[in-house]
mmCIF file of C-alpha atoms in Angstrom:
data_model
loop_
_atom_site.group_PDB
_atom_site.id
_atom_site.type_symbol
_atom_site.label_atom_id
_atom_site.label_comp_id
_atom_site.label_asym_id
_atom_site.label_seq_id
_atom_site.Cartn_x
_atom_site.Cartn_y
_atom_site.Cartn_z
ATOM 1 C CA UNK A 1 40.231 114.585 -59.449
ATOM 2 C CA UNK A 2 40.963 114.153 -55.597
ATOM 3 C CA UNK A 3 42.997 110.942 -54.688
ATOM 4 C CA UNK A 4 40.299 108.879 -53.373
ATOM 5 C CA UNK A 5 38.265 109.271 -56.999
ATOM 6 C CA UNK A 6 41.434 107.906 -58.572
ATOM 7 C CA UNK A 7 40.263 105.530 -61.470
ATOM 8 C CA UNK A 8 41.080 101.863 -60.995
ATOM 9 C CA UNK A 9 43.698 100.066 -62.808
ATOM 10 C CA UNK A 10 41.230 98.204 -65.451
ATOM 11 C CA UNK A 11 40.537 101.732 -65.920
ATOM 12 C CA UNK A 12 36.952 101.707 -64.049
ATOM 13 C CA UNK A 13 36.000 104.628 -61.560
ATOM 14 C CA UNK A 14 34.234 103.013 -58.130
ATOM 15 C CA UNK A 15 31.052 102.882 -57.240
ATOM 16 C CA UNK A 16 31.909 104.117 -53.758
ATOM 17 C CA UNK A 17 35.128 105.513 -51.728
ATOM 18 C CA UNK A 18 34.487 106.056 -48.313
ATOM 19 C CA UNK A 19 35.904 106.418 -44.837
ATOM 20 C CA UNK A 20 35.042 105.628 -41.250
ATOM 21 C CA UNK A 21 36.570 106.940 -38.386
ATOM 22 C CA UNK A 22 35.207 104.434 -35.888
ATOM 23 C CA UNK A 23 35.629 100.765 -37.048
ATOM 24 C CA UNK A 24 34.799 98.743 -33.630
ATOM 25 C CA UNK A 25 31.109 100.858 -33.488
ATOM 26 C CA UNK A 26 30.269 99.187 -36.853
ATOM 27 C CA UNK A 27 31.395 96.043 -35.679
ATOM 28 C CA UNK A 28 29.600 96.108 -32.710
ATOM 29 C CA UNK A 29 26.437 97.087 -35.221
ATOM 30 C CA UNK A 30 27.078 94.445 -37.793
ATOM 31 C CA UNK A 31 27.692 91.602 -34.999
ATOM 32 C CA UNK A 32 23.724 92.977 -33.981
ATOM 33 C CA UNK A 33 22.552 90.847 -36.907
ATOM 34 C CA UNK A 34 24.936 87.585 -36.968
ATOM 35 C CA UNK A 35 22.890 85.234 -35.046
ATOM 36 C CA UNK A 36 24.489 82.191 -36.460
ATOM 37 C CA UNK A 37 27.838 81.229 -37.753
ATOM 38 C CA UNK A 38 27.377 81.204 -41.400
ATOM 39 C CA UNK A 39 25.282 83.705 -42.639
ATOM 40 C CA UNK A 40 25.328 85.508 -46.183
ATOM 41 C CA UNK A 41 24.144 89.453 -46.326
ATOM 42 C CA UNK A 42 23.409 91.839 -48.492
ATOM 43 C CA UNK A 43 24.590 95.208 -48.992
ATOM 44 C CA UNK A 44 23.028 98.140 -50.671
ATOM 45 C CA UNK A 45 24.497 101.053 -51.262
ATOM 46 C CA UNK A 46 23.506 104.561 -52.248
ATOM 47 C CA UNK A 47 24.045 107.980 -51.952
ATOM 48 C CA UNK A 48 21.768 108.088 -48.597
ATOM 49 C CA UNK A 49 24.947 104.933 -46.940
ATOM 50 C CA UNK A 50 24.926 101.326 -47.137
ATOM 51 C CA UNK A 51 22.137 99.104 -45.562
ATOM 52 C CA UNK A 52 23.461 95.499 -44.803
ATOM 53 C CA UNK A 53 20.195 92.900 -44.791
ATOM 54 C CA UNK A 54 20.379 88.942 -43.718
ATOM 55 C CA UNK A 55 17.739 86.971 -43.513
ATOM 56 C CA UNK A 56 16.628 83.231 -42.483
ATOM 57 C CA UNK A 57 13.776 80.960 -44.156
ATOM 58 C CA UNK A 58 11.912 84.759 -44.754
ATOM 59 C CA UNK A 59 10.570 84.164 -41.471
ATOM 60 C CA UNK A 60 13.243 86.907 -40.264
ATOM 61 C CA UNK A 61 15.199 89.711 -41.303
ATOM 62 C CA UNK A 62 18.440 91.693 -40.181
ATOM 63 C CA UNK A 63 19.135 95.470 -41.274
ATOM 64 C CA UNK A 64 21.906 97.324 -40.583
ATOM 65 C CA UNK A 65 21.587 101.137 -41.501
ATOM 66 C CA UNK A 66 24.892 103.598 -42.189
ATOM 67 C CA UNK A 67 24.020 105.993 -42.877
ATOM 68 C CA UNK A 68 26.283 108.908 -45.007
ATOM 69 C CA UNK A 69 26.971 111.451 -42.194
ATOM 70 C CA UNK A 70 28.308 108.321 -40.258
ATOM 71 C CA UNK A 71 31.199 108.459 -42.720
ATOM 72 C CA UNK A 72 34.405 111.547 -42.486
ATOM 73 C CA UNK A 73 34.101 110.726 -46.332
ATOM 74 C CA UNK A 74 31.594 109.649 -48.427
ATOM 75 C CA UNK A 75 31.500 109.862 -52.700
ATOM 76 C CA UNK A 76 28.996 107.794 -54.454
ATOM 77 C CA UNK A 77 29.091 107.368 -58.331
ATOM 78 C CA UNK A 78 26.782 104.440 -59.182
ATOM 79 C CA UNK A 79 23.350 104.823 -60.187
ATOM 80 C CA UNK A 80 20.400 103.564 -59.003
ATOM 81 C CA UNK A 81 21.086 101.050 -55.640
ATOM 82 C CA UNK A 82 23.818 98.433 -56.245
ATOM 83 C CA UNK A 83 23.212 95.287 -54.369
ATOM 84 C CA UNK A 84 26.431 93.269 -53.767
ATOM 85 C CA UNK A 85 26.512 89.653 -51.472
ATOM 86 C CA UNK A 86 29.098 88.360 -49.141
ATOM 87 C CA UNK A 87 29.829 86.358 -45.939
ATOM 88 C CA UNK A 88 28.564 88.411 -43.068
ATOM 89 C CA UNK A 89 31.069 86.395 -40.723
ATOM 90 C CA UNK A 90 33.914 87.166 -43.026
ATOM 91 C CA UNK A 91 32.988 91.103 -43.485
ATOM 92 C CA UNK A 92 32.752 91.550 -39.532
ATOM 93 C CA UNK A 93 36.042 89.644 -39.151
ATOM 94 C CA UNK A 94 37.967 91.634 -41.484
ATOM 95 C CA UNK A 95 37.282 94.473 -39.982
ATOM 96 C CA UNK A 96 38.070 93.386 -36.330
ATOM 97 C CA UNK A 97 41.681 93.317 -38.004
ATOM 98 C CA UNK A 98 41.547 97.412 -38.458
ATOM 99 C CA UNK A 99 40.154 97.619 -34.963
ATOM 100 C CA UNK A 100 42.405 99.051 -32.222
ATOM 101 C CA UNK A 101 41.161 98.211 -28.767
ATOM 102 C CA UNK A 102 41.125 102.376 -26.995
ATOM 103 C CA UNK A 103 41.865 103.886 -30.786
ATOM 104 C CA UNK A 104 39.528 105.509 -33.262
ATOM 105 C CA UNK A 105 40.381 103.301 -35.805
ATOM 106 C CA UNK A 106 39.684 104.720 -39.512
ATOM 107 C CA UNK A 107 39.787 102.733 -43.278
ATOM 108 C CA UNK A 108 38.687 103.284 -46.229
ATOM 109 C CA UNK A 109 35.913 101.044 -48.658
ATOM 110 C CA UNK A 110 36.056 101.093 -51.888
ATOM 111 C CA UNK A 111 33.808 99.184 -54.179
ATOM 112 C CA UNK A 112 34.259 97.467 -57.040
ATOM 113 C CA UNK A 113 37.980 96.442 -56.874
ATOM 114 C CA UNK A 114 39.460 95.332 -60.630
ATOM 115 C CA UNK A 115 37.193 92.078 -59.959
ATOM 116 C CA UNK A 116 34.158 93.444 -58.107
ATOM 117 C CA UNK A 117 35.863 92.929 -54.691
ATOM 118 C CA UNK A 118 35.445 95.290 -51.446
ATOM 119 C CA UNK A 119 38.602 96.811 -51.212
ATOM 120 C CA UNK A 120 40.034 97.905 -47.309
ATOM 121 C CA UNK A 121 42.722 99.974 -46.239
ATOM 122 C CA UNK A 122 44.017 101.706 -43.100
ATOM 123 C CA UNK A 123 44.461 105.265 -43.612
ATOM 124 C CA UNK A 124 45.294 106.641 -39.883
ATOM 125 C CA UNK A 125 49.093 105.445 -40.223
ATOM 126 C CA UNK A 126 52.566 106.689 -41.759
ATOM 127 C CA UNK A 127 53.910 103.868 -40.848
ATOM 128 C CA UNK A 128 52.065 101.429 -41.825
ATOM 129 C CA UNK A 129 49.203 100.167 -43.749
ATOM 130 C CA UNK A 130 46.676 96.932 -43.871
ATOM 131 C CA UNK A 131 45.157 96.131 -46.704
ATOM 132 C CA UNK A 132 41.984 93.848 -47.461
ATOM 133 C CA UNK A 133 39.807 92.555 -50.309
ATOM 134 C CA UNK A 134 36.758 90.402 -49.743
ATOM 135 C CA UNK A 135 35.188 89.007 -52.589
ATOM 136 C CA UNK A 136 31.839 89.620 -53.690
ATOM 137 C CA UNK A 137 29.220 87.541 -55.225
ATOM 138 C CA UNK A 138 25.572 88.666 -56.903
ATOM 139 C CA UNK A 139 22.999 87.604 -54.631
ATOM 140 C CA UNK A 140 21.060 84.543 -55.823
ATOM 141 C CA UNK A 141 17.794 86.046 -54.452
ATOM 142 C CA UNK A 142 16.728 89.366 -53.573
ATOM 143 C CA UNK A 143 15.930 89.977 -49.861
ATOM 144 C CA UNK A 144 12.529 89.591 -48.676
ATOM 145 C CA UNK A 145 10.481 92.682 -49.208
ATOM 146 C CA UNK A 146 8.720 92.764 -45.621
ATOM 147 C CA UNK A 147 6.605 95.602 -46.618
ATOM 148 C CA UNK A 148 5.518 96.547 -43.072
ATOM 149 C CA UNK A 149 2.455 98.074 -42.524
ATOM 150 C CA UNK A 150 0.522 99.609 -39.607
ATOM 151 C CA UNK A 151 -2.257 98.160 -37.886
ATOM 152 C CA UNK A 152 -5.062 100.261 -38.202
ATOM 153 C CA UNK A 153 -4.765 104.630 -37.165
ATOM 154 C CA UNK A 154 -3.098 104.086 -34.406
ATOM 155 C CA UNK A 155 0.543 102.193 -34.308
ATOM 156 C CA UNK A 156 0.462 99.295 -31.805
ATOM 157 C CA UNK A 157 4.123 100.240 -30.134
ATOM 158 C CA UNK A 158 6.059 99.958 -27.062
ATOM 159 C CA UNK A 159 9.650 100.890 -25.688
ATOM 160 C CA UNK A 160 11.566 99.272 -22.979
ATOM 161 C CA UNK A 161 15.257 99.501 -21.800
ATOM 162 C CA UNK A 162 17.620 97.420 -24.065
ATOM 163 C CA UNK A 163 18.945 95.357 -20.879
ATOM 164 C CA UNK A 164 15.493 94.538 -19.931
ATOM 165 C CA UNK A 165 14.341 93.344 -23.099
ATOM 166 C CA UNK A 166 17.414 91.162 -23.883
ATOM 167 C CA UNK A 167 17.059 89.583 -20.303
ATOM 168 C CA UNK A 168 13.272 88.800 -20.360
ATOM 169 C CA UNK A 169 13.773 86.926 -24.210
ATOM 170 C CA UNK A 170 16.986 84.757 -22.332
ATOM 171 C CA UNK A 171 14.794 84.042 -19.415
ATOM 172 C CA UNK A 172 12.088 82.700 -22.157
ATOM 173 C CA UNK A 173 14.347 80.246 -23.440
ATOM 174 C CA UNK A 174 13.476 77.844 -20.753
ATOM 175 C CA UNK A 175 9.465 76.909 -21.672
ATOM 176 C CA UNK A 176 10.938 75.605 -24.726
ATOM 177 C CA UNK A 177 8.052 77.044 -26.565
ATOM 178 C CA UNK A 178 6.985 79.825 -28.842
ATOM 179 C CA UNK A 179 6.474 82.968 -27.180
ATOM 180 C CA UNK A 180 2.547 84.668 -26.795
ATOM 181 C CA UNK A 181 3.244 88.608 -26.878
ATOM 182 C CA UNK A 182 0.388 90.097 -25.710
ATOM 183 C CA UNK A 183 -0.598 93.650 -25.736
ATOM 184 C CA UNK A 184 -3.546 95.277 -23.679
ATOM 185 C CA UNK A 185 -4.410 99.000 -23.550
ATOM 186 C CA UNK A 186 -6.338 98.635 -19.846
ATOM 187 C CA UNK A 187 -4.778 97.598 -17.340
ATOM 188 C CA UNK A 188 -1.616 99.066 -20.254
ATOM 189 C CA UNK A 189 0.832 96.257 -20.055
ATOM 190 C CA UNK A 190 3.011 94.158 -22.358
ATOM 191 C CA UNK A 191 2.949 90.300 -21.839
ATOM 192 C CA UNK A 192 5.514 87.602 -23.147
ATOM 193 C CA UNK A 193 4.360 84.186 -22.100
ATOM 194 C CA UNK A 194 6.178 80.878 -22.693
ATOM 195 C CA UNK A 195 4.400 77.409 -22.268
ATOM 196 C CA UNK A 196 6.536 74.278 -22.921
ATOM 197 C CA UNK A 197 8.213 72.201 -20.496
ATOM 198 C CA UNK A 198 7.022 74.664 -17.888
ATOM 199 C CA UNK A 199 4.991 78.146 -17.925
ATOM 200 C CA UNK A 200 6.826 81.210 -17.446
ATOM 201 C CA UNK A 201 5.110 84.558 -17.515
ATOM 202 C CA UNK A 202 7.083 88.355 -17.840
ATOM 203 C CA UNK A 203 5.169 91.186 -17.651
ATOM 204 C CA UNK A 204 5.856 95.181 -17.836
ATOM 205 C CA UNK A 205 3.487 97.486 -16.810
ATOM 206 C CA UNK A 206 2.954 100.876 -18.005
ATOM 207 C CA UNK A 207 3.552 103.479 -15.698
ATOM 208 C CA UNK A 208 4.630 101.318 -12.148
ATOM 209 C CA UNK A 209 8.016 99.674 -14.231
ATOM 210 C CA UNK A 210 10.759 102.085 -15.112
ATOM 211 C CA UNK A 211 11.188 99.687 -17.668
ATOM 212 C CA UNK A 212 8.629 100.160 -20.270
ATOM 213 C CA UNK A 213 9.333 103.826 -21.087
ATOM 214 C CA UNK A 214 6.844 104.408 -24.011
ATOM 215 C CA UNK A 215 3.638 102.578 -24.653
ATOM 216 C CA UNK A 216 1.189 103.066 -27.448
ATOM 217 C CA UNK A 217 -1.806 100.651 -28.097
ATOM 218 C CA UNK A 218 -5.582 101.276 -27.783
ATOM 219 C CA UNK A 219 -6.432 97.584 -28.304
ATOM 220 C CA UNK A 220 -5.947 93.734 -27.531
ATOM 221 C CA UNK A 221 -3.385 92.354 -29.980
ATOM 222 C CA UNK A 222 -1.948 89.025 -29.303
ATOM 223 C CA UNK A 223 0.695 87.161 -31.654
ATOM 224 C CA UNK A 224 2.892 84.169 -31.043
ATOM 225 C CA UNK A 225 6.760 84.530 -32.203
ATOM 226 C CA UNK A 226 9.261 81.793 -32.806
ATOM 227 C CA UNK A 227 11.552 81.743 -29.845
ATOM 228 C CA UNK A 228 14.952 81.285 -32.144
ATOM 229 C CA UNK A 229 13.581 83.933 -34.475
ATOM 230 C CA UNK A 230 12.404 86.350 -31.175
ATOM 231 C CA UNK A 231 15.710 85.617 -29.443
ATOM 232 C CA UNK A 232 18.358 86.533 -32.766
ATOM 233 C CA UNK A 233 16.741 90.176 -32.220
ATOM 234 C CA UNK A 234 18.464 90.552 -28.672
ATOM 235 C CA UNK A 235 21.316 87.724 -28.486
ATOM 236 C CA UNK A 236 24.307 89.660 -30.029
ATOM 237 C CA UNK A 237 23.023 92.880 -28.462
ATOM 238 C CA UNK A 238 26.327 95.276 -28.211
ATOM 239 C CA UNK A 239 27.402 96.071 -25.427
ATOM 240 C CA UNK A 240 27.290 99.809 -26.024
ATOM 241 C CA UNK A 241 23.488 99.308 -26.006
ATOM 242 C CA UNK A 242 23.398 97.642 -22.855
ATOM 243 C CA UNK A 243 25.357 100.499 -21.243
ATOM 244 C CA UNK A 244 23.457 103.288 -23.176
ATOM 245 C CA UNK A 245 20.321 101.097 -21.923
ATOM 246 C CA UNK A 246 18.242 103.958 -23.592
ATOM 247 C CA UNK A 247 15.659 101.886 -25.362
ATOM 248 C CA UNK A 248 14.437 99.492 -27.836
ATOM 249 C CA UNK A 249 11.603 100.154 -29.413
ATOM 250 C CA UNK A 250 8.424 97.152 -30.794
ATOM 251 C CA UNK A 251 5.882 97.423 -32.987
ATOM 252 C CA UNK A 252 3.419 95.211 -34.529
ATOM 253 C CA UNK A 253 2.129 95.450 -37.423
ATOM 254 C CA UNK A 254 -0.235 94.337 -40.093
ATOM 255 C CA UNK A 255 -0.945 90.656 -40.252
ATOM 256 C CA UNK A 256 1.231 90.351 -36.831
ATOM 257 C CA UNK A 257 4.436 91.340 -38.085
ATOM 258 C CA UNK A 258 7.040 92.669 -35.223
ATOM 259 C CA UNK A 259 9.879 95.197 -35.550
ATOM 260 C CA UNK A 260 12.487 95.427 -33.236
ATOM 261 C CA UNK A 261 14.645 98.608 -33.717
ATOM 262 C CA UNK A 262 17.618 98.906 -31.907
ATOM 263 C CA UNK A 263 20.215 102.162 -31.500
ATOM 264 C CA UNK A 264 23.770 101.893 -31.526
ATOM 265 C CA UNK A 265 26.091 105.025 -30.893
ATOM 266 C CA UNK A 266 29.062 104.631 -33.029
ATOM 267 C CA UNK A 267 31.438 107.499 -30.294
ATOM 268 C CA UNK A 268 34.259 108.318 -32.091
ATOM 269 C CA UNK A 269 37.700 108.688 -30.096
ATOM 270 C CA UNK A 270 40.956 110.971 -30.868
ATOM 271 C CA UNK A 271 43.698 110.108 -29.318
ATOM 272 C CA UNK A 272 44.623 112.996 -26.948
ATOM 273 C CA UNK A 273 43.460 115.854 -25.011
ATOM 274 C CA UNK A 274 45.173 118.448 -23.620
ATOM 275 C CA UNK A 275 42.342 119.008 -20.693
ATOM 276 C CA UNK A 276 42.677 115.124 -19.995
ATOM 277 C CA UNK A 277 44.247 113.153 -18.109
ATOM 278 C CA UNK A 278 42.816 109.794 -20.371
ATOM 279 C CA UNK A 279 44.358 109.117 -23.527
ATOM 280 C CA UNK A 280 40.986 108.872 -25.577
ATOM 281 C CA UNK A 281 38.376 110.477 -25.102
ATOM 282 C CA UNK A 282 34.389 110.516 -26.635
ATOM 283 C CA UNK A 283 33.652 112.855 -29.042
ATOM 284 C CA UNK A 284 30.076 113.524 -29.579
ATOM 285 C CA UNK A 285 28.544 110.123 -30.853
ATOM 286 C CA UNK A 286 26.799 109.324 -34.014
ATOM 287 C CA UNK A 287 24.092 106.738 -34.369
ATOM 288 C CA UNK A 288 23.718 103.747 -36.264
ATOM 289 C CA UNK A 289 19.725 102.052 -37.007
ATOM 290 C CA UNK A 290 19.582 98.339 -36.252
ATOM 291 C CA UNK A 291 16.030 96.907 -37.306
ATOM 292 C CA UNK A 292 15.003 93.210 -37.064
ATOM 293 C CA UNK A 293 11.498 91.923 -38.867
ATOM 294 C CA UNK A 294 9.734 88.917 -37.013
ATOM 295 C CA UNK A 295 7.098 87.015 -38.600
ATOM 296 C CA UNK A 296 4.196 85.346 -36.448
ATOM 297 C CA UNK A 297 3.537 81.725 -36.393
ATOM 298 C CA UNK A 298 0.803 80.968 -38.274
ATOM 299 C CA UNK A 299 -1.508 77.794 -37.125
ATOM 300 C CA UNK A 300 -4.146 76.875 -38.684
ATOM 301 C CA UNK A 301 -6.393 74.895 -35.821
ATOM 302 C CA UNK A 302 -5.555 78.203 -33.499
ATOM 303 C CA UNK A 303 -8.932 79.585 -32.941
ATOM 304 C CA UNK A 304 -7.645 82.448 -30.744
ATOM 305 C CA UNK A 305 -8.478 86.160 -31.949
ATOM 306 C CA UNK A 306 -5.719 87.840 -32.391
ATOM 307 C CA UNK A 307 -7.114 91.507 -32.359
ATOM 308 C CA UNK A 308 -10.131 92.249 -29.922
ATOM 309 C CA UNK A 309 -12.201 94.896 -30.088
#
């Protein structure tokens, strides 16, 4: 049995051992989803990675995706999907402790510890080593099951550059309104409209913005969003995504619901190069899935169609 399988001291054999080379890329992917101060998430895990899922009022949802290959080790024992809660603040700030600022930083999880805890350690040291548990908790509910669907044969989609995005939903913030997102296949544009204390209007067009890089929609759709629920899906936006700026991709679908999916490269560093004259440099990058579900608002003396033939 290899040292990282080693059986536990109450003599039970974890669920999971793995390690991660890169510690500051899955902060930067966690912090994604921590639109407020206190939040609890859940983690799955399985032999695919670990998916890490908040949510508020099921009006909104937060997943984080890791998957396996994003991990220099990865041994799964468990059956079936365990499901374990915690602070999402306190996870992220642990493991800004293991984070060198210019250093591929790497540690290893282990879950369950000898009372169900998430056990951390440093492992890129002979010198010295940091060690962490954060306990865990059973969930008291199950996270929301968005169960998103299409609309109809053809997905109602669009992609525009990360910075764009993130600065038209600020801009919105002053309306002090809900936010109309309207698509239209002719002329092919995307619409967010805010009406409040004033009117304010940002549109993209297809094909004369360099913004709006993909757009898919052969009909009118038109949905209103929650500004604080539209705005958590673009306010801790890393800034690796900002730099990348290669996209962020919306869709709507059935019943109005919107999914924001967002790409975060996770580059991994070593610490010297003989051709360099840096002391890191990026290795080629991996990618970790960011997704975000947004639920319409729903008002009952709103006459207004939302899907036009």
């Amino acid at each position: 049995m290899s040292s990282s399988a080693a059986v536990e001291p109450d003599g039970t054999t974890p669920y999971l051992v793995c390690r991660m080379d890169n510690v500051q890329g899955v902060v930067d992917a966690l912090t994604s989803v921590r639109w407020k101060r206190y939040q609890d998430a859940v983690i799955e895990i399985s032999e695919h990675g670990l998916v890490l899922i908040v949510e508020e009022t099921r009006c909104l949802q937060g997943k984080v995706y890791l998957q396996r290959e994003l991990f220099s080790q990865y041994e799964y024992r468990a059956e079936g999907r365990p499901r374990f809660g915690m602070s999402l603040g306190l996870f992220v700030d642990c493991l800004s402790t293991f984070s060198v600022p210019g250093k591929s930083s790497a540690i290893e999880l282990r879950f369950p510890g000898p009372d169900m805890e998430l056990l951390l350690k440093s492992v890129d040291s002979s010198n010295a080593c940091i060690y962490a548990e954060i306990r865990t908790r059973i969930p008291e509910t199950m996270p929301w099951d968005c169960n998103f669907e299409p609309t109809g044969s053809t997905p109602i989609s669009f992609t525009v550059k990360s910075a764009a995005l993130k600065e038209a939903i600020d801009d919105l913030e002053w309306p002090g309104s809900s936010i109309l997102l309207t698509l239209q296949p002719t002329p092919p544009s995307v619409t967010f409209k805010g009406q409040g204390h004033g009117d304010l209007q940002i549109d993209f067009m297809h094909r004369t913005t360099s913004d709006l890089v993909a757009f898919h929609c052969d009909r009118l759709v038109s949905y209103r969003y929650k500004y604080k629920f539209l705005q958590a899906t673009t306010s801790n936006m890393p800034s690796s995504v900002m730099r990348d700026n290669r996209g962020s991709k919306c869709t709507i679908g059935r019943s109005g619901m919107l999914k924001v999916q967002h790409l975060v490269s996770l580059a991994r560093l070593a610490a010297s190069h003989p051709h360099s004259d840096s002391s890191a440099y990026h290795l080629p990058s991996r990618i970790a899935y960011i997704e975000f579900f947004v639920k319409p608002e729903v008002d009952d003396d709103d006459d207004e169609e939302h899907n036009a033939n």
